[in-house]
XYZ file of C-alpha atoms in Angstrom:
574
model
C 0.892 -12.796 0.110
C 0.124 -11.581 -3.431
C 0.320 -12.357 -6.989
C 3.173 -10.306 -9.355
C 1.207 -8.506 -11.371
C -2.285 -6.702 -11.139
C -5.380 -8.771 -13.055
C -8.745 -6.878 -13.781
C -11.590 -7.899 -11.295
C -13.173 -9.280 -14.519
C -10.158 -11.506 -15.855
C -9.434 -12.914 -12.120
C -12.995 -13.946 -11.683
C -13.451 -15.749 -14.941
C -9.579 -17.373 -13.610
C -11.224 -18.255 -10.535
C -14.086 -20.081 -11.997
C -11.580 -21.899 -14.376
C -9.307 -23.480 -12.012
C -10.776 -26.001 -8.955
C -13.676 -25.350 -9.911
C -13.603 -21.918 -8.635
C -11.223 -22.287 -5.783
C -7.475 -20.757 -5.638
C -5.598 -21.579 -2.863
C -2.243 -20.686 -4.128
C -1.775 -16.524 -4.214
C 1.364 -16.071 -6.515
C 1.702 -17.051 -10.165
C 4.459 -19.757 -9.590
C 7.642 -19.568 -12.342
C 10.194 -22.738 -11.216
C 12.097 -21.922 -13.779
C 12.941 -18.542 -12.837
C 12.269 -18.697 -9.197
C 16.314 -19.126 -9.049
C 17.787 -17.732 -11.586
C 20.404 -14.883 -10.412
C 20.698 -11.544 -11.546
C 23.918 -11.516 -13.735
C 23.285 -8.043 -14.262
C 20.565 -5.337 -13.312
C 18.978 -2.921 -15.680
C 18.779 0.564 -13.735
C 16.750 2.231 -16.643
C 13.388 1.814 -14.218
C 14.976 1.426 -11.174
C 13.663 3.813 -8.316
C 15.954 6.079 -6.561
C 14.158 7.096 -3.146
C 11.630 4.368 -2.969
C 12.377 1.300 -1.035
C 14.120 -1.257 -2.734
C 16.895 -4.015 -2.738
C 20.306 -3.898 -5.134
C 17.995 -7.037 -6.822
C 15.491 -9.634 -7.141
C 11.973 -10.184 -6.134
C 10.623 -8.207 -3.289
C 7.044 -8.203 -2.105
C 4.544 -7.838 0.842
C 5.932 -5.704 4.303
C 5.892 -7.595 6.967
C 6.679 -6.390 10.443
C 7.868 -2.579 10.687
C 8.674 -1.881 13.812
C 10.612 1.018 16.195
C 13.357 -0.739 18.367
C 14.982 1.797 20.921
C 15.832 4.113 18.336
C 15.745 1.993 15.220
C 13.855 1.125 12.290
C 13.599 -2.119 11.496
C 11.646 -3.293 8.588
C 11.260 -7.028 7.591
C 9.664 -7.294 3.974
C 9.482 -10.526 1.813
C 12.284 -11.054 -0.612
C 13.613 -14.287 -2.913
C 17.563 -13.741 -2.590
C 17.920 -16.109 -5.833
C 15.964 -14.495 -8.449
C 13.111 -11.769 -9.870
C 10.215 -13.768 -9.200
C 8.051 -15.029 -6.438
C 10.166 -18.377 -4.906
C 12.454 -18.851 -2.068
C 11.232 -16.443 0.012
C 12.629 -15.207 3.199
C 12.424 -12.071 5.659
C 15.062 -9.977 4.626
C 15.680 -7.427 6.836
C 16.458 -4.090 6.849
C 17.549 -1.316 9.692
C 17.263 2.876 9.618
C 17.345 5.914 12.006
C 14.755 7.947 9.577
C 13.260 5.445 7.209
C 14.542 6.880 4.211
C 18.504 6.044 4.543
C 18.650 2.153 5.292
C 21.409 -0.417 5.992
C 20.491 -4.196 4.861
C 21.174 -6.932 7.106
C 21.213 -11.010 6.754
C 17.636 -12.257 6.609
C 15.522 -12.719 10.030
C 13.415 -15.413 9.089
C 13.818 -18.488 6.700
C 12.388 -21.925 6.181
C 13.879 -24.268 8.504
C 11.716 -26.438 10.389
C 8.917 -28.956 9.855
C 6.184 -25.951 10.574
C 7.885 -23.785 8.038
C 9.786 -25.883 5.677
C 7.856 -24.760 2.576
C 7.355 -20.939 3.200
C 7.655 -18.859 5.734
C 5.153 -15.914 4.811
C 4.095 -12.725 6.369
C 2.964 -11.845 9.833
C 3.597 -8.540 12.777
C 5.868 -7.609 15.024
C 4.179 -6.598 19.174
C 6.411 -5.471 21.350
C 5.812 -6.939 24.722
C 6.450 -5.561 28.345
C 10.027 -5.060 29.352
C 10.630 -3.911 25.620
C 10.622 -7.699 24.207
C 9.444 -7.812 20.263
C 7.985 -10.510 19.137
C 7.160 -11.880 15.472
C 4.121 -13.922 14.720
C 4.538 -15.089 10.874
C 3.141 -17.054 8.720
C 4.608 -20.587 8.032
C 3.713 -23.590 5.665
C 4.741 -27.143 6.590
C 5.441 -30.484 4.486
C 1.258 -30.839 4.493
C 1.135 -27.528 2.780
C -0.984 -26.141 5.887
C -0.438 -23.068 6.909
C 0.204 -22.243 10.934
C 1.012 -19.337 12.890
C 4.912 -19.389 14.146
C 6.358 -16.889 16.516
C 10.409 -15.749 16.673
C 12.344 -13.593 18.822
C 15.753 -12.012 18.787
C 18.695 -14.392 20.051
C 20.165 -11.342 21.630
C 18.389 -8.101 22.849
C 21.344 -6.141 23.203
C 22.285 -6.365 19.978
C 20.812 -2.758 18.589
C 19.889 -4.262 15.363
C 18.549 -7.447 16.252
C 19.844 -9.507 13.085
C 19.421 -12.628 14.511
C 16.137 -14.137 15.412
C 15.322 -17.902 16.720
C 12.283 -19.842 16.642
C 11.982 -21.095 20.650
C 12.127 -24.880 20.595
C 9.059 -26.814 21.348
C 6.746 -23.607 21.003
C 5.751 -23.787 17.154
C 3.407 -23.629 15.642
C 1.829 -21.475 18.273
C -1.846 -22.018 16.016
C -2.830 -24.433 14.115
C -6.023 -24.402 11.978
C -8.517 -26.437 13.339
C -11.434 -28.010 12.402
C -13.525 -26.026 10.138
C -10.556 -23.546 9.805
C -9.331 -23.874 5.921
C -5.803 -25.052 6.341
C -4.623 -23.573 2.721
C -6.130 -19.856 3.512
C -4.920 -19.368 6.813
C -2.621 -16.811 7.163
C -0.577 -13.101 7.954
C -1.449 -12.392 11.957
C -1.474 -8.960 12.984
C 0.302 -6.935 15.422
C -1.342 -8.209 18.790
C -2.868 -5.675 21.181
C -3.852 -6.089 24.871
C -7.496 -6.034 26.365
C -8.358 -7.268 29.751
C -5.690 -9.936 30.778
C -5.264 -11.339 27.401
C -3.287 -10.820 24.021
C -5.331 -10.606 21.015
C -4.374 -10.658 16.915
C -6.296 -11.791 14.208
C -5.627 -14.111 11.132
C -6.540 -13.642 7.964
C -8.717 -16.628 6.004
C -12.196 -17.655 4.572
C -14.841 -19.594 4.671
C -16.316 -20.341 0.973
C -16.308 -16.882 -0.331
C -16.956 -15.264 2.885
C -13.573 -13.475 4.264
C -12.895 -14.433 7.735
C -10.572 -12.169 10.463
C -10.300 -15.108 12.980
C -9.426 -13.803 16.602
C -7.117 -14.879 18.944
C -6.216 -14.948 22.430
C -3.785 -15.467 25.137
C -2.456 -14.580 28.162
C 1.074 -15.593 27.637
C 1.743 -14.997 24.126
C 2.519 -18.502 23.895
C -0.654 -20.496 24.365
C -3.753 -18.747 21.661
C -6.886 -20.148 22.121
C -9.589 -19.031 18.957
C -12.724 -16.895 19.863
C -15.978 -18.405 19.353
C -16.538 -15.434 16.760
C -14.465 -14.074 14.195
C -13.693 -10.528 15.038
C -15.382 -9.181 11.782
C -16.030 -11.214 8.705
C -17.845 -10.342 4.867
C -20.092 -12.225 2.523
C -18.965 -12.567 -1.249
C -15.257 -10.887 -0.345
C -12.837 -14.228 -0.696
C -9.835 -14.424 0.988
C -8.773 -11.922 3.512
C -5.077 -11.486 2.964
C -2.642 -9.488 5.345
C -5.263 -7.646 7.840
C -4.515 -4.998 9.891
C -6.521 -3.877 12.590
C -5.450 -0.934 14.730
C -6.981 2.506 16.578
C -7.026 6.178 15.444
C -8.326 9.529 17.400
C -11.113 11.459 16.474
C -9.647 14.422 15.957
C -5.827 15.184 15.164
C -2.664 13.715 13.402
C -1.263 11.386 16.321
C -0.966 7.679 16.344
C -1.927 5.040 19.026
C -0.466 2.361 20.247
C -2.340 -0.879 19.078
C -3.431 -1.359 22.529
C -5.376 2.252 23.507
C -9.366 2.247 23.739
C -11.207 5.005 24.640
C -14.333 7.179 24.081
C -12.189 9.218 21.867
C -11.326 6.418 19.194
C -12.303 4.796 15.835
C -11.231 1.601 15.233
C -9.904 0.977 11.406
C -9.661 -3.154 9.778
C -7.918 -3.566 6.700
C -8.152 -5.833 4.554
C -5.844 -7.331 1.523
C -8.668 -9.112 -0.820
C -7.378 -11.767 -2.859
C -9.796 -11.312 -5.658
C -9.335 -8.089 -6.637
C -5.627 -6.902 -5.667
C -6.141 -4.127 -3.440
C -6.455 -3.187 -0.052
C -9.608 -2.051 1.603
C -10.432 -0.872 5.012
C -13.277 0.347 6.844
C -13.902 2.457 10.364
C -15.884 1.634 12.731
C -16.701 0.451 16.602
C -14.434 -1.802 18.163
C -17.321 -3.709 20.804
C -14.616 -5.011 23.701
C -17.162 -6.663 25.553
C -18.217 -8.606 22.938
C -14.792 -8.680 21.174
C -16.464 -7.785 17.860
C -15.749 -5.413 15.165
C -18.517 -3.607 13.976
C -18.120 -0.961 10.579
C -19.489 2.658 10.929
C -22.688 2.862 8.317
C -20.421 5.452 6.082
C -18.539 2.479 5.569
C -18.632 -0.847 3.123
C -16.862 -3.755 3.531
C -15.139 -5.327 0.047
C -14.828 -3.769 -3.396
C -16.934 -1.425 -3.227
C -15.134 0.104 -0.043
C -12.652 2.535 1.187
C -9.209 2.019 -0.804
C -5.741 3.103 0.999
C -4.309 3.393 -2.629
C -6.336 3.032 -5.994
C -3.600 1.899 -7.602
C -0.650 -0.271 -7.731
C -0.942 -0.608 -3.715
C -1.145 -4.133 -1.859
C -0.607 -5.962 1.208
C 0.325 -2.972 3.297
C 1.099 -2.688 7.047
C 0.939 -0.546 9.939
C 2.574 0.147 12.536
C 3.073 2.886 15.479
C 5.951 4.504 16.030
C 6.354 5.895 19.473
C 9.173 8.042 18.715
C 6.798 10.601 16.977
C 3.990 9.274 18.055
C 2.118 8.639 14.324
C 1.012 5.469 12.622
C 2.882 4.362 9.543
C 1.997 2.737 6.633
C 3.810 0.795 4.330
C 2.457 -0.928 1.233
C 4.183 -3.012 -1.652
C 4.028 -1.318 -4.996
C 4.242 -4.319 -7.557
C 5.946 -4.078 -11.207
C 3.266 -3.725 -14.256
C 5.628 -5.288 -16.918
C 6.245 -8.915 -18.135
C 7.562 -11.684 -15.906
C 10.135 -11.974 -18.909
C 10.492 -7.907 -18.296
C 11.364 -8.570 -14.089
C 13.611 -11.446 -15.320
C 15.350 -9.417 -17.502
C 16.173 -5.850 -15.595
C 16.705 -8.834 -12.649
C 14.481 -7.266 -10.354
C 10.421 -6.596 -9.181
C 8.815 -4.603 -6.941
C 9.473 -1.882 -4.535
C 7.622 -0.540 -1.324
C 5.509 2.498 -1.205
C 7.228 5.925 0.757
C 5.984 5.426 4.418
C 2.976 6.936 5.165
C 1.447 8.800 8.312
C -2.509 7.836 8.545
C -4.798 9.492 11.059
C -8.320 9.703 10.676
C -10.132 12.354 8.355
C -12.126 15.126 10.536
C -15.329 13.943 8.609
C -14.695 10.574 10.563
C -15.502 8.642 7.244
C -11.853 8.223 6.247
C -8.173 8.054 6.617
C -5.940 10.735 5.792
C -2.161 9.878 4.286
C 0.781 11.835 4.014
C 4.176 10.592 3.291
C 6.838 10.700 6.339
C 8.020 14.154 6.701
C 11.952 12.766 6.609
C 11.514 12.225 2.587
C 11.754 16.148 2.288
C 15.580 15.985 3.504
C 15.929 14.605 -0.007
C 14.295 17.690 -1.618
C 17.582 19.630 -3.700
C 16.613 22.037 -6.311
C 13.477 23.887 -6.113
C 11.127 25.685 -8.522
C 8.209 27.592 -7.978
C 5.304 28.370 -10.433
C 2.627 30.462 -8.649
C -0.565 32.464 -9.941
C -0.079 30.747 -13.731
C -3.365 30.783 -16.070
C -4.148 27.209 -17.549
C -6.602 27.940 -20.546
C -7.900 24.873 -22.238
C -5.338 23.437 -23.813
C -2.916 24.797 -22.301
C 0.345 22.204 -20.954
C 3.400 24.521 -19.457
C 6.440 22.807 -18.944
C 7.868 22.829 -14.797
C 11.141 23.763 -15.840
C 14.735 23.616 -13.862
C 14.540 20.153 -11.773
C 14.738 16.463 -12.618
C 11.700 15.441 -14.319
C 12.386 12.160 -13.331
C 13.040 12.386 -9.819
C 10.892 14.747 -8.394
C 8.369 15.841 -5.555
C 5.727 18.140 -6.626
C 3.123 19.972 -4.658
C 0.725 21.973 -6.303
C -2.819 24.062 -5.498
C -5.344 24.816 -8.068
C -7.562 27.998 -7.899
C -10.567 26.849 -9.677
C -12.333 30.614 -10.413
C -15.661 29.341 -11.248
C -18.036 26.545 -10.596
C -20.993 27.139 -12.875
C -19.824 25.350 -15.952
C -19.572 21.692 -14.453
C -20.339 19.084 -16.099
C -23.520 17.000 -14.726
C -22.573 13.533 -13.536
C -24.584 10.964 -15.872
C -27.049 8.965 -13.048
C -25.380 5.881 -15.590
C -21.948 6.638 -13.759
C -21.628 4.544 -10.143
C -19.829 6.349 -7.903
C -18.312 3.008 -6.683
C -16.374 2.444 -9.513
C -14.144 5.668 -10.447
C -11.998 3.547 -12.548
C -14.213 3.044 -15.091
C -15.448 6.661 -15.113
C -11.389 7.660 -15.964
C -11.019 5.124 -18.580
C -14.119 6.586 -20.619
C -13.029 10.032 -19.889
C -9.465 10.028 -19.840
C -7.269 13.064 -19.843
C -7.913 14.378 -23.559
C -11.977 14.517 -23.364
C -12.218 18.201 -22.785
C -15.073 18.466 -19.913
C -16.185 21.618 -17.839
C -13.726 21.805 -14.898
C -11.062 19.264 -16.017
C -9.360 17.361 -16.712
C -6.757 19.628 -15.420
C -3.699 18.551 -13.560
C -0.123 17.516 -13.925
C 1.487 15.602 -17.182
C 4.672 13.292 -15.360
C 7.034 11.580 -16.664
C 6.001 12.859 -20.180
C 8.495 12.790 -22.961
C 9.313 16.564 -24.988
C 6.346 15.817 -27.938
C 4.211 13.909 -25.341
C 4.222 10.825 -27.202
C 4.414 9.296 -23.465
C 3.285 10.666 -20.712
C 1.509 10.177 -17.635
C -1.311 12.283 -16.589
C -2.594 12.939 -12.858
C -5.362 14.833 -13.063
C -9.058 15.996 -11.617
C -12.287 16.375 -12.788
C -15.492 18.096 -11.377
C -18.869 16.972 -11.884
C -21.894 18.420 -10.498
C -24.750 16.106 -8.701
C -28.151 17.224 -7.609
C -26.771 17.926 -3.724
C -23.361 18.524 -4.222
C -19.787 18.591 -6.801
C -18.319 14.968 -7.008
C -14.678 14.912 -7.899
C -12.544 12.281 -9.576
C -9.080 11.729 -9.138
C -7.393 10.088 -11.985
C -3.924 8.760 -12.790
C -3.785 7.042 -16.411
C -1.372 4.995 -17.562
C -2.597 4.249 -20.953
C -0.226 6.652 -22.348
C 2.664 6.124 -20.240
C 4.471 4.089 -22.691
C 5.414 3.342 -26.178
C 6.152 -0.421 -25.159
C 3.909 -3.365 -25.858
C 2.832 -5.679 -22.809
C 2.539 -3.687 -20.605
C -0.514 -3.351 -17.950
C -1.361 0.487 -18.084
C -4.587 1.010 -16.516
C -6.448 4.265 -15.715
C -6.756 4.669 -12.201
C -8.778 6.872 -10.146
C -10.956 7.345 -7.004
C -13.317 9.838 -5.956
C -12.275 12.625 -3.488
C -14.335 13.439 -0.745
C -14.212 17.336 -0.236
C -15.622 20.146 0.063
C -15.047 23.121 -2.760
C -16.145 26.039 -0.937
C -12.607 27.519 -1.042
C -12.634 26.322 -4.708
C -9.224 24.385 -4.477
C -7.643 21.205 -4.756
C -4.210 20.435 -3.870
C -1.788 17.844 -5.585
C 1.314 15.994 -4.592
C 3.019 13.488 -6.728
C 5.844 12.129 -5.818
C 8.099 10.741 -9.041
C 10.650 8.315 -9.449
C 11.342 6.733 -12.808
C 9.052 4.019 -12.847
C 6.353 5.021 -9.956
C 4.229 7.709 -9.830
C 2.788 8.371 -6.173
C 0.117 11.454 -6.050
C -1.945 12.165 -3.187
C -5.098 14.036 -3.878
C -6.878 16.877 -1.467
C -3.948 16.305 1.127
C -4.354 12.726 0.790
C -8.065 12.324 0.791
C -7.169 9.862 -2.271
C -4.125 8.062 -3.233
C -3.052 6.496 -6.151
C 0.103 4.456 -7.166
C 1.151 3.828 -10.853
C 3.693 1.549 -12.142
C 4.582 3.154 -15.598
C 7.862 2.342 -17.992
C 8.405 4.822 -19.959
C 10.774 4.454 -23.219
C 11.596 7.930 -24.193
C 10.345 9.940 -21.230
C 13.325 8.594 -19.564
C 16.574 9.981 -17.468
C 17.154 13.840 -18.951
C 14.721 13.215 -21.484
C 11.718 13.462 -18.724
C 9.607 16.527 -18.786
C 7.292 17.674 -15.863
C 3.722 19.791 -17.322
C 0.943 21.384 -15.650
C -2.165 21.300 -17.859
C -5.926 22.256 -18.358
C -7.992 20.416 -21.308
C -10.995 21.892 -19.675
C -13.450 24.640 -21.087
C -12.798 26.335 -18.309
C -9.699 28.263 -17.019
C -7.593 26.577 -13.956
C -5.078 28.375 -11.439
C -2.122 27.448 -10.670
C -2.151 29.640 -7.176
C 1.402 28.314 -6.281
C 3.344 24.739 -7.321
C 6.591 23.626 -5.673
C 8.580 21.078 -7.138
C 11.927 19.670 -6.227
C 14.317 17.505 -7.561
C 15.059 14.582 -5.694
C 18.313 13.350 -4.239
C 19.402 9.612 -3.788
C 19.512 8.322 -0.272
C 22.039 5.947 1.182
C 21.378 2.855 -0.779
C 21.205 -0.351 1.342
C 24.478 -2.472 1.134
């Protein structure tokens, strides 16, 4: 679970000292008085067009994607009465490509004793003889939160809309002793090992995050492990984990369930504190039922990011059809409660992702799902352009607004980098962007692309690199700053960035940002590093949105070759 908007790491901790005396157990800012209040009409100003969303309301964390013979299904948390956090359910939806989607009624609602006053988010496993079942997240009248399971009521229906809660069974965990009953929560897709189902749960123990494992030979009966599988000093809660296998070498996915000599084990983790997800890889120890993180690794803040930017709660899953990993992740708003309650709607998911493993073995790789490109409609091309400093040169002949662009820069020389100040940490990029920004002319950089910018680039948003120089090697920063996004008070517009991990022998760096009114979704080095903005712009809108490639660096930039197409619409769920 998660709050609705983003909160600087400095602001939340100074919150968390404030309230219980430095204990939150609640994860949402709670509005009664909205939670609902109906849509009477939607604003579509900032409404996406090929990201994942509902005709309304409040939508937040995925919860159990899953492929059904020959079906998408994805279950994602959703309050059917209003635009902000309350009355949540599992609304469903179903799709053949995960682009094009059909809604259906909700799966999952409160209506027992064990999940009377939420019923939050968990994974889908499908079992032998092609049985799924979902292990969720529910609270009861104590306000403890236990582990429920569901199934479908009828497993020849090819969409599965109705699921039951088998009588008797739940909750199938309860926290016990010593287990915090009010941070308990999220299991993961379960995977097999040696006669016995495993998944995790998501908690902590004072400010230590906890991934408590499970087993159990019937996926009825779960017995806890006298070990967590992994846990963290100083991290907080561990919301939504994820815990799954990748291969060495290559783009295909595993099913949760395959070891091997030839496989990294990855653990995500959603951390309360800070908003973000982090994962690490590393060594999954079966004999000891341990998870232990590779050294190139860092568990917490100062860690490996899927997103470094508006990017939370995300889950995999592996789709057998294609044989990849997918990733979803909920992309929340960056306006105003009042704002959400207004337009009468917040949040939207993240385009699916592939993930495999980085041939450096120190990171994941993402790419969005190859279907979005049956969306692509007019194209433009801009290849071998000069970017002098100061140069910005409009993409001309698509929708600005709606638009997937893929660019390479040539960078022709490396000797006029800028030295990276030993003052800079290299564990916080974000900070490095915000003093730099897109306007403080360095070296190499910033160079990059100017989105959603309006015709005199009074608003804009830039997405953008810049190349420093180290003793042993070039460090590049990947940046995405929403300070100028906007004309519109209130708004959170932070600079994001993270650093890229690559190598510039060839001397490029590749670009793809994927626009769509109000979200701007770039992936960095062919998604080394990924960041997700929120950003509302208030005359960069509709026709009015202009596309720019730019260089405020001393030093000239390439563009070797930039596709970018408009985007179409999908079909919209009903």
């Amino acid at each position: 679970m998660a709050v609705s908007k983003l909160l600087s790491l400095t602001l939340f901790i100074t919150f968390l000292c404030a309230v219980n005396n430095g204990r939150v157990e609640a994860t949402h800012e709670i509005y009664p008085q909205f939670q609902s209040l109906s849509a009477v009409s939607v604003h579509q100003l900032h409404r996406t067009a090929f990201h994942f969303q509902p005709p309304k309301n409040w939508i937040n964390d995925p919860n159990a994607p899953m492929y059904y013979n020959g079906t998408y299904h994805f279950f994602y948390q959703y309050n059917p009465k209003g635009a902000v956090w309350g009355n949540i359910v599992w609304a469903h939806s179903v799709s053949k490509d995960m682009i094009n989607w059909k809604a259906l009624e909700p799966a999952i609602y409160p209506s027992h004793r064990f999940d009377r006053k939420g019923a939050w988010s968990g994974s889908a496993t499908i079992l032998p003889g092609n049985k799924p079942v979902i292990l969720y997240t529910g609270v009861d009248p104590n306000d403890r939160q236990v582990q429920n399971s569901a199934v479908p009521a009828n497993l020849s229906d090819p969409y599965l809309r109705k699921w039951i809660k088998p009588a008797g069974l739940n909750p199938v965990v309860d926290p016990e002793a010593g287990v915090n009953a009010s941070a308990f929560r999220d299991p993961t897709t379960a995977w097999w090992l040696s006669g016995h189902w495993r998944m995790v749960v998501g908690s902590k123990r004072n400010h230590r995050g906890m991934a408590y494992l499970y087993r159990s030979r019937d996926f009825i009966h779960w017995i806890k492990a006298k070990h967590p599988l992994h846990s963290a000093p100083r991290t907080g809660m561990w919301e939504c984990p994820d815990f799954y296998p990748v291969l060495l070498s290559g783009k295909q996915g595993l099913d949760t369930s395959v070891l091997g000599k030839q496989v990294k084990h990855i653990l995500k983790v959603s951390l309360d504190v800070t908003r973000y997800d982090y994962y690490t890889v590393g060594t999954y120890l079966t004999d000891e039922d341990r998870y232990v993180p590779d050294n190139t690794s860092i568990d917490g803040w100062a860690g490996l990011r899927y997103d470094y930017g508006n990017f939370y709660a995300s889950k995999t899953f592996f789709d057998p059809a294609k044989k990849r990993r997918i990733l979803w992740g909920w992309v929340n708003e960056s306006d105003t409660t009042s704002d959400d309650v207004r337009k009468g709607w917040a949040g939207i998911q993240a385009i699916p992702r592939i993930v495999w493993l980085d041939p450096n073995q120190r990171q994941l790789m993402q790419w969005p799902i190859q279907e979005l490109e049956t969306l692509r409609g007019t194209n433009v091309k801009m290849n071998h352009q000069m970017l002098k400093t100061g140069d910005h040169i409009e993409v001309k002949g698509i929708s600005a607004a709606q638009a997937d662009v893929d660019v390479t820069f040539y960078i022709p020389s490396l000797d006029k980098v800028e030295a990276f100040n030993l003052g800079w940490s290299l564990t916080d990029a974000q900070l490095l962007c915000g003093k730099k920004g897109s306007k403080v002319q360095g070296g190499i950089g910033p160079f990059g692309l100017l989105a959603l910018a309006s015709e005199n680039l009074e608003e804009y948003t830039p997405v953008f690199f810049r190349i420093f120089k180290s003793s042993q090697k070039h460090i590049v920063l990947l940046c995405s700053d929403a300070r100028s996004s906007s004309l519109k008070d209130g708004l959170y517009k932070p600079s994001f960035a993270g650093f890229v991990d690559v190598d510039l022998t060839d001397k490029k760096l590749s670009l793809r940002s994927l626009i769509d009114h109000s979200v701007v979704e770039s992936f960095g080095a062919g998604g080394k590093t990924c960041i997700t903005s929120r950003v509302y712009p208030t005359l960069a809108v509709l026709e009015n949105a202009h596309l720019y490639a730019f260089n405020n660096g001393t030093e000239t930039i390439i563009v070797e070759n930039l596709n970018a197409w408009s985007m179409k619409k999908p079909l919209r769920m009903n």
